[in-house]
Short mmCIF file of C-alpha atoms in Angstrom, two decimals:
data_model
loop_
_atom_site.label_atom_id
_atom_site.label_comp_id
_atom_site.label_asym_id
_atom_site.label_seq_id
_atom_site.Cartn_x
_atom_site.Cartn_y
_atom_site.Cartn_z
CA MET A 1 2.76 -41.44 -0.95
CA SER A 2 5.49 -41.06 1.68
CA LEU A 3 6.54 -37.61 2.86
CA ARG A 4 10.21 -36.79 2.76
CA PRO A 5 11.52 -35.28 5.97
CA GLY A 6 12.98 -31.78 5.82
CA THR A 7 16.71 -31.62 5.31
CA PRO A 8 18.86 -29.90 7.95
CA ARG A 9 19.57 -27.12 5.45
CA LEU A 10 15.87 -26.54 4.77
CA LEU A 11 15.03 -26.55 8.47
CA ARG A 12 17.79 -24.03 9.17
CA GLN A 13 16.46 -21.85 6.38
CA MET A 14 12.93 -21.99 7.79
CA ASN A 15 14.13 -21.21 11.32
CA ASP A 16 16.29 -18.34 10.08
CA ARG A 17 13.38 -16.82 8.18
CA ALA A 18 11.06 -17.12 11.18
CA ALA A 19 13.66 -15.53 13.46
CA LEU A 20 14.26 -12.61 11.13
CA GLU A 21 10.55 -11.93 10.77
CA LEU A 22 10.16 -11.98 14.56
CA LEU A 23 13.07 -9.59 15.00
CA VAL A 24 11.46 -7.19 12.51
CA ALA A 25 8.05 -7.46 14.15
CA HIS A 26 9.07 -7.34 17.81
CA GLY A 27 12.26 -5.32 17.78
CA PRO A 28 15.48 -6.30 19.57
CA LEU A 29 15.23 -9.64 21.37
CA THR A 30 17.52 -11.65 23.58
CA ARG A 31 18.55 -15.16 22.63
CA GLY A 32 16.17 -16.53 25.24
CA GLU A 33 13.24 -14.42 24.07
CA LEU A 34 13.82 -15.49 20.49
CA GLY A 35 13.92 -19.11 21.61
CA GLU A 36 10.58 -18.74 23.39
CA LEU A 37 8.93 -17.19 20.34
CA THR A 38 10.31 -19.74 17.88
CA GLY A 39 10.16 -22.79 20.13
CA LEU A 40 13.89 -23.39 19.62
CA SER A 41 16.31 -24.24 22.41
CA ARG A 42 18.72 -21.61 23.69
CA VAL A 43 21.59 -23.49 22.08
CA THR A 44 19.86 -23.63 18.68
CA SER A 45 18.83 -19.98 18.99
CA GLY A 46 22.41 -19.05 19.74
CA GLN A 47 23.67 -20.96 16.70
CA LEU A 48 21.02 -19.34 14.54
CA LEU A 49 21.91 -15.83 15.70
CA ALA A 50 25.61 -16.46 15.21
CA ARG A 51 24.93 -17.63 11.65
CA LEU A 52 22.78 -14.61 10.85
CA GLU A 53 25.28 -12.25 12.45
CA GLU A 54 28.07 -13.75 10.36
CA ARG A 55 26.01 -13.15 7.20
CA GLY A 56 25.46 -9.51 8.11
CA LEU A 57 21.72 -9.88 8.69
CA VAL A 58 21.66 -9.53 12.47
CA THR A 59 23.56 -7.21 14.76
CA THR A 60 23.77 -6.69 18.52
CA ALA A 61 21.65 -3.80 19.71
CA GLY A 62 22.57 -3.33 23.35
CA GLU A 63 21.83 -5.35 26.46
CA ARG A 64 18.87 -6.18 28.66
CA PRO A 65 19.50 -6.13 32.41
CA GLY A 66 18.76 -9.43 34.13
CA GLY A 67 17.97 -10.30 37.71
CA ARG A 68 21.06 -12.39 38.33
CA GLY A 69 24.17 -12.87 36.27
CA PRO A 70 25.37 -10.83 33.32
CA ASN A 71 23.08 -8.73 31.14
CA ALA A 72 21.63 -10.50 28.11
CA ALA A 73 22.67 -9.29 24.67
CA LEU A 74 19.92 -7.92 22.45
CA TYR A 75 19.82 -8.82 18.76
CA ALA A 76 18.11 -6.98 15.91
CA VAL A 77 17.94 -7.18 12.14
CA ASP A 78 20.83 -5.15 10.75
CA PRO A 79 19.10 -2.19 9.07
CA THR A 80 21.97 -1.77 6.63
CA SER A 81 21.57 -5.28 5.20
CA ALA A 82 19.22 -4.05 2.44
CA TYR A 83 17.28 -0.99 1.27
CA VAL A 84 14.18 -0.40 -0.86
CA ALA A 85 12.66 2.48 -2.81
CA ALA A 86 8.99 3.43 -3.12
CA LEU A 87 7.51 6.04 -5.43
CA GLU A 88 4.22 7.76 -6.16
CA VAL A 89 3.99 9.17 -9.67
CA LEU A 90 1.43 11.90 -10.34
CA PRO A 91 1.07 14.22 -13.34
CA ASP A 92 2.55 17.17 -11.44
CA SER A 93 4.87 15.52 -8.90
CA VAL A 94 6.90 12.41 -8.14
CA THR A 95 7.57 11.45 -4.53
CA ALA A 96 10.27 8.92 -3.71
CA ALA A 97 11.20 7.33 -0.38
CA VAL A 98 14.11 5.11 0.61
CA ALA A 99 13.77 2.78 3.59
CA ASP A 100 16.00 0.19 5.22
CA ILE A 101 15.02 -3.46 5.56
CA THR A 102 13.33 -2.81 8.93
CA GLY A 103 10.97 -0.30 7.31
CA GLU A 104 12.65 2.81 8.72
CA VAL A 105 12.28 5.60 6.15
CA MET A 106 15.68 7.17 5.56
CA ALA A 107 14.59 9.91 3.15
CA GLU A 108 11.55 11.19 1.28
CA VAL A 109 11.78 13.69 -1.56
CA THR A 110 9.36 15.21 -4.08
CA VAL A 111 10.58 16.26 -7.50
CA ASP A 112 9.15 17.96 -10.57
CA PRO A 113 8.45 15.37 -13.28
CA THR A 114 9.28 17.89 -16.00
CA GLU A 115 12.95 17.63 -15.01
CA ALA A 116 13.20 14.57 -17.31
CA ALA A 117 11.61 13.79 -20.65
CA ASP A 118 10.46 10.21 -20.07
CA PRO A 119 9.26 7.94 -17.23
CA VAL A 120 12.66 6.23 -16.92
CA GLY A 121 14.46 9.52 -16.45
CA ILE A 122 11.78 10.84 -14.10
CA VAL A 123 11.96 7.80 -11.83
CA ARG A 124 15.76 7.63 -11.91
CA ASN A 125 16.09 11.31 -10.98
CA ALA A 126 13.71 10.91 -8.04
CA VAL A 127 15.40 7.75 -6.77
CA LEU A 128 18.90 9.22 -7.10
CA ARG A 129 17.84 12.29 -5.14
CA ALA A 130 16.26 10.17 -2.41
CA CYS A 131 19.37 7.96 -2.26
CA ALA A 132 21.62 11.01 -1.97
CA THR A 133 19.49 12.38 0.87
CA ALA A 134 19.57 9.00 2.64
CA SER A 135 23.31 8.49 1.93
CA VAL A 136 22.48 5.11 0.38
CA ASP A 137 24.14 3.93 -2.82
CA LEU A 138 21.71 3.14 -5.64
CA ALA A 139 23.27 -0.31 -6.04
CA ARG A 140 22.14 -1.26 -2.51
CA LEU A 141 18.44 -0.96 -3.33
CA ARG A 142 16.86 -4.42 -3.48
CA CYS A 143 13.44 -3.45 -4.81
CA PHE A 144 11.60 -0.51 -6.37
CA VAL A 145 7.80 -0.27 -6.22
CA ILE A 146 6.11 2.51 -8.17
CA GLY A 147 2.51 3.51 -7.52
CA THR A 148 0.72 5.24 -10.36
CA ARG A 149 -2.74 5.93 -11.68
CA GLY A 150 -3.81 3.58 -14.40
CA VAL A 151 -4.37 -0.09 -15.11
CA VAL A 152 -1.44 -2.48 -14.64
CA ASP A 153 -1.50 -5.83 -16.44
CA PRO A 154 -1.11 -8.56 -13.76
CA ALA A 155 0.43 -10.94 -16.31
CA THR A 156 3.22 -8.63 -17.52
CA GLY A 157 3.44 -6.01 -14.78
CA ASP A 158 3.33 -3.30 -17.44
CA VAL A 159 0.98 -0.31 -17.59
CA ARG A 160 -1.88 -1.04 -19.99
CA TYR A 161 -3.06 2.56 -19.99
CA SER A 162 -3.09 5.66 -17.81
CA PHE A 163 -5.38 8.52 -18.79
CA ASP A 164 -3.52 11.39 -17.14
CA LEU A 165 -0.02 9.92 -17.54
CA PRO A 166 0.08 9.22 -21.30
CA ALA A 167 3.84 8.53 -21.28
CA TRP A 168 3.21 5.55 -18.98
CA HIS A 169 2.25 2.82 -21.41
CA VAL A 170 3.25 -0.67 -22.48
CA GLY A 171 7.04 -0.83 -22.64
CA VAL A 172 7.71 1.49 -19.71
CA LEU A 173 8.46 -1.40 -17.33
CA ALA A 174 11.14 -2.79 -19.62
CA GLY A 175 12.79 0.62 -19.79
CA LEU A 176 12.70 1.03 -16.03
CA ARG A 177 14.18 -2.41 -15.47
CA ALA A 178 16.91 -1.75 -18.00
CA GLY A 179 17.89 1.35 -16.08
CA LEU A 180 17.32 0.24 -12.49
CA GLY A 181 17.24 -3.55 -12.47
CA GLU A 182 14.76 -6.40 -12.65
CA SER A 183 13.31 -5.66 -9.21
CA VAL A 184 11.23 -2.71 -10.46
CA VAL A 185 7.47 -3.20 -9.93
CA ILE A 186 4.64 -0.94 -11.06
CA GLU A 187 1.35 -1.11 -9.14
CA ASN A 188 -1.98 0.70 -9.28
CA ASP A 189 -2.05 3.43 -6.66
CA VAL A 190 -5.32 2.43 -4.97
CA ASN A 191 -4.14 -1.18 -4.71
CA LEU A 192 -1.16 0.14 -2.77
CA VAL A 193 -3.50 2.14 -0.54
CA ALA A 194 -5.26 -1.14 0.30
CA LEU A 195 -1.90 -2.70 1.26
CA ALA A 196 -1.16 0.26 3.52
CA GLU A 197 -4.61 0.01 5.12
CA GLN A 198 -4.05 -3.68 5.82
CA ALA A 199 -0.60 -3.08 7.31
CA TYR A 200 -1.15 0.12 9.27
CA GLY A 201 -4.78 1.20 9.14
CA VAL A 202 -8.29 0.28 10.11
CA ALA A 203 -8.13 -2.99 8.12
CA MET A 204 -5.32 -4.53 10.17
CA GLY A 205 -6.16 -8.21 10.67
CA VAL A 206 -9.01 -8.08 8.13
CA ASP A 207 -8.75 -10.46 5.16
CA ASP A 208 -11.74 -9.24 3.13
CA PHE A 209 -12.25 -5.51 2.64
CA VAL A 210 -12.29 -2.79 0.00
CA VAL A 211 -10.88 0.72 -0.04
CA LEU A 212 -13.06 3.26 -1.84
CA TRP A 213 -10.84 6.11 -3.03
CA THR A 214 -12.84 9.26 -3.74
CA GLY A 215 -11.28 12.40 -5.12
CA VAL A 216 -10.35 13.66 -8.58
CA GLY A 217 -10.95 10.10 -9.77
CA GLN A 218 -12.69 7.16 -8.17
CA GLY A 219 -10.92 3.89 -7.46
CA LEU A 220 -11.39 0.70 -5.50
CA GLY A 221 -8.73 -1.46 -3.88
CA VAL A 222 -10.04 -5.00 -3.36
CA MET A 223 -8.55 -7.36 -0.77
CA LEU A 224 -9.95 -10.90 -0.77
CA GLY A 225 -8.57 -13.67 1.41
CA GLY A 226 -5.78 -11.37 2.50
CA ARG A 227 -4.57 -10.83 -1.08
CA LEU A 228 -5.09 -8.08 -3.63
CA HIS A 229 -7.63 -8.92 -6.30
CA ARG A 230 -6.55 -7.28 -9.57
CA GLY A 231 -8.74 -9.09 -12.10
CA ILE A 232 -7.62 -10.81 -15.30
CA SER A 233 -6.66 -7.57 -17.05
CA GLY A 234 -5.85 -5.48 -13.99
CA GLY A 235 -9.13 -3.61 -14.26
CA ALA A 236 -10.68 -4.72 -10.97
CA GLY A 237 -11.53 -1.63 -8.96
CA GLU A 238 -12.11 0.81 -11.84
CA VAL A 239 -15.31 1.80 -10.06
CA GLY A 240 -15.62 5.16 -11.83
CA TRP A 241 -17.04 3.23 -14.80
CA LEU A 242 -19.78 1.60 -12.72
CA PRO A 243 -23.15 2.15 -14.45
CA VAL A 244 -25.59 3.88 -12.12
CA PRO A 245 -29.27 4.89 -12.48
CA GLY A 246 -29.84 8.42 -13.72
CA GLU A 247 -26.39 8.89 -15.23
CA PRO A 248 -25.66 8.31 -18.93
CA LEU A 249 -23.43 5.49 -20.01
CA PRO A 250 -20.07 6.65 -21.39
CA ALA A 251 -20.00 7.46 -25.08
CA ASP A 252 -16.20 7.39 -25.15
CA VAL A 253 -14.34 5.09 -22.78
CA THR A 254 -11.11 6.98 -23.43
CA ASP A 255 -12.57 9.89 -21.43
CA PRO A 256 -12.08 9.07 -17.72
CA GLN A 257 -14.65 11.65 -16.63
CA SER A 258 -17.43 10.01 -18.64
CA GLY A 259 -17.97 6.99 -16.38
CA SER A 260 -21.42 6.93 -14.77
CA PHE A 261 -20.25 6.68 -11.14
CA GLN A 262 -17.55 9.26 -11.86
CA ARG A 263 -20.29 11.64 -13.06
CA LEU A 264 -22.31 10.93 -9.92
CA VAL A 265 -19.55 11.59 -7.35
CA GLY A 266 -16.90 13.52 -9.29
CA ASN A 267 -15.80 17.02 -8.37
CA THR A 268 -18.15 18.73 -10.82
CA ALA A 269 -21.23 16.98 -9.46
CA LEU A 270 -20.27 17.51 -5.82
CA ALA A 271 -19.55 21.20 -6.37
CA GLU A 272 -23.04 21.59 -7.84
CA ILE A 273 -24.83 19.89 -4.96
CA ALA A 274 -22.70 21.84 -2.46
CA ALA A 275 -23.84 25.10 -4.05
CA GLY A 276 -27.42 23.89 -3.78
CA HIS A 277 -26.91 23.47 -0.02
CA GLY A 278 -25.53 26.97 0.44
CA LEU A 279 -21.81 26.17 0.52
CA ALA A 280 -19.54 28.78 -1.03
CA ALA A 281 -17.36 27.71 -3.96
CA ALA A 282 -14.15 25.97 -2.84
CA PRO A 283 -12.16 22.81 -3.57
CA VAL A 284 -14.46 19.84 -3.02
CA ALA A 285 -12.50 18.39 -0.09
CA ASP A 286 -12.75 21.78 1.65
CA LEU A 287 -16.50 21.82 0.98
CA VAL A 288 -16.84 18.44 2.68
CA ARG A 289 -14.80 19.60 5.69
CA THR A 290 -16.95 22.72 5.97
CA ALA A 291 -20.11 20.65 5.81
CA VAL A 292 -18.87 18.41 8.62
CA ALA A 293 -17.74 21.36 10.73
CA THR A 294 -20.98 23.33 10.28
CA GLY A 295 -23.33 20.36 10.47
CA ASN A 296 -24.66 20.77 6.94
CA SER A 297 -26.57 17.50 7.07
CA GLY A 298 -28.35 18.07 3.77
CA PHE A 299 -25.13 18.11 1.77
CA LEU A 300 -23.65 15.21 3.75
CA GLU A 301 -26.78 13.11 3.23
CA ASP A 302 -26.68 13.78 -0.53
CA LEU A 303 -22.98 12.92 -0.68
CA ALA A 304 -23.46 9.77 1.40
CA GLY A 305 -26.36 8.64 -0.77
CA ARG A 306 -24.27 9.00 -3.91
CA LEU A 307 -21.29 7.14 -2.45
CA ALA A 308 -23.67 4.45 -1.17
CA VAL A 309 -24.64 3.61 -4.76
CA GLY A 310 -21.08 2.45 -5.44
CA VAL A 311 -20.62 0.80 -2.06
CA ALA A 312 -23.88 -1.15 -2.38
CA ALA A 313 -22.91 -2.39 -5.85
CA VAL A 314 -19.61 -3.64 -4.49
CA ALA A 315 -21.26 -5.16 -1.41
CA VAL A 316 -23.79 -7.29 -3.32
CA VAL A 317 -21.04 -8.69 -5.55
CA LEU A 318 -18.14 -9.13 -3.10
CA ASP A 319 -19.74 -8.90 0.37
CA PRO A 320 -16.44 -7.58 1.81
CA GLY A 321 -17.66 -6.85 5.33
CA LEU A 322 -15.57 -3.67 5.58
CA VAL A 323 -15.44 -0.64 3.30
CA VAL A 324 -12.73 1.95 3.99
CA LEU A 325 -13.25 5.51 2.75
CA SER A 326 -10.02 7.08 1.56
CA GLY A 327 -8.88 9.78 -0.85
CA ASP A 328 -9.41 13.51 -0.36
CA ILE A 329 -13.17 13.27 0.07
CA GLY A 330 -13.13 10.21 2.30
CA ARG A 331 -10.59 11.80 4.63
CA ALA A 332 -12.42 15.12 4.66
CA GLY A 333 -15.75 13.51 5.52
CA GLY A 334 -14.28 11.45 8.35
CA TRP A 335 -16.43 9.31 10.60
CA GLU A 336 -19.46 11.53 10.14
CA LEU A 337 -19.57 10.75 6.43
CA ALA A 338 -18.69 7.07 7.02
CA ARG A 339 -21.65 6.69 9.40
CA ARG A 340 -24.04 8.21 6.89
CA VAL A 341 -22.72 6.04 4.04
CA GLU A 342 -23.12 2.90 6.16
CA GLU A 343 -26.71 3.83 6.96
CA ALA A 344 -27.49 4.68 3.32
CA VAL A 345 -26.06 1.35 2.13
CA ALA A 346 -28.15 -0.55 4.69
CA ARG A 347 -31.30 1.01 3.23
CA VAL A 348 -30.65 -0.32 -0.29
CA CYS A 349 -28.49 -3.40 0.22
CA PRO A 350 -29.32 -6.75 1.89
CA SER A 351 -25.81 -7.01 3.30
CA ARG A 352 -24.58 -4.25 5.57
CA PRO A 353 -20.82 -3.75 5.41
CA ALA A 354 -19.14 -1.68 8.08
CA VAL A 355 -17.93 1.63 6.65
CA ALA A 356 -14.84 3.17 8.20
CA VAL A 357 -12.41 6.01 7.54
CA THR A 358 -8.82 5.37 6.58
CA GLN A 359 -6.41 5.37 9.51
CA VAL A 360 -3.23 5.42 7.43
CA GLU A 361 -1.13 8.45 8.26
CA GLY A 362 0.94 10.32 5.72
CA ASN A 363 0.97 9.44 2.03
CA PRO A 364 -1.04 6.18 1.72
CA VAL A 365 0.19 5.36 -1.79
CA LEU A 366 3.81 5.75 -0.75
CA ARG A 367 3.28 3.74 2.42
CA GLY A 368 1.64 0.95 0.45
CA ALA A 369 4.52 0.96 -2.03
CA LEU A 370 6.92 0.58 0.90
CA VAL A 371 4.89 -2.38 2.20
CA ALA A 372 5.13 -4.09 -1.18
CA ALA A 373 8.83 -3.28 -1.62
CA LEU A 374 9.74 -4.52 1.85
CA ASP A 375 7.81 -7.76 1.33
CA GLN A 376 9.80 -8.47 -1.81
CA ALA A 377 13.15 -7.43 -0.35
CA ARG A 378 12.66 -9.54 2.76
CA GLU A 379 11.66 -12.49 0.61
CA GLN A 380 15.00 -12.18 -1.19
CA VAL A 381 17.21 -11.45 1.81
CA PHE A 382 15.55 -13.59 4.48
CA SER A 383 15.18 -16.66 2.28
CA SER A 384 18.86 -17.02 1.36
CA THR A 385 20.55 -17.33 4.73
CA VAL A 386 22.19 -20.75 4.33
#
């Protein structure tokens, strides 16, 4: 079979896309610098930049002094060429952020979900408020990514079920798209945390890793071959249901607190073992911080041993190489807890994954939603330049 050579239009499109990605990644570049990074001649780079500037995708961003001759013009992706919205929906709050195409966050707002009666109204209110704060018209948003607790069907993109957000169910996506456009995406919150960890955190450059989210509920974000693994039904990562020795199997799978691993490491269980180690009653994350600060090794060893049960089960099935502790408890335990979990896993598991603490700053769900939204928006904007 003979291969057809690329057409001039296709080659221009590929070069344009590569140039735009480089401008996003490396900041303002001169025509010469862009040529060096792309392998294009100065003439071709100049033509490319002129074309992108004419389409409103690139703008001049100052000058770079040279040794001899005139200063070289700097070019950057025009931040006003497109915008995205990212949201985290919780039972008691909705946080929305608006960012430009370069990833610069223009505004972030948190609203009360009771201000509207349904998910469509809740999301629309939050996005409109964020847009008003950012002085960006709603019509200029290219993509909306919503992070929420619950299982999202990979085939339809709709929420299959969410235990603590009962209004988020099959049919919500269609309503959101009717009100905001076809670019609305709903994603499981811990999956978005994994995207944020890959883009900004300790898993940068790592293709195979998992994020263990420990807090009110337990979740697992699975990244295999550099891509999220969601499972056939979207249920990959529902680690709270993992059967574990010594804990009863759930009698009612509609009760999210009845999962065996959830019983082992949930707030009720951790509060009980904290009391047994002499820690005064407090929110569980505060108990973990106190244990780290005071060197309460007994409590930390018990906590690490319980978390290691889940990590070891994941390790023998997926062998991810890296496990990232996140969520309220993972953050509170820090590297001291991570070290103990890694050692506990090594005692019961033939493979020994590295265990690390999340390095994502700020709201990890929101940051992951921005990663996903920007990927989609750039795919739209950067792929249609000619």
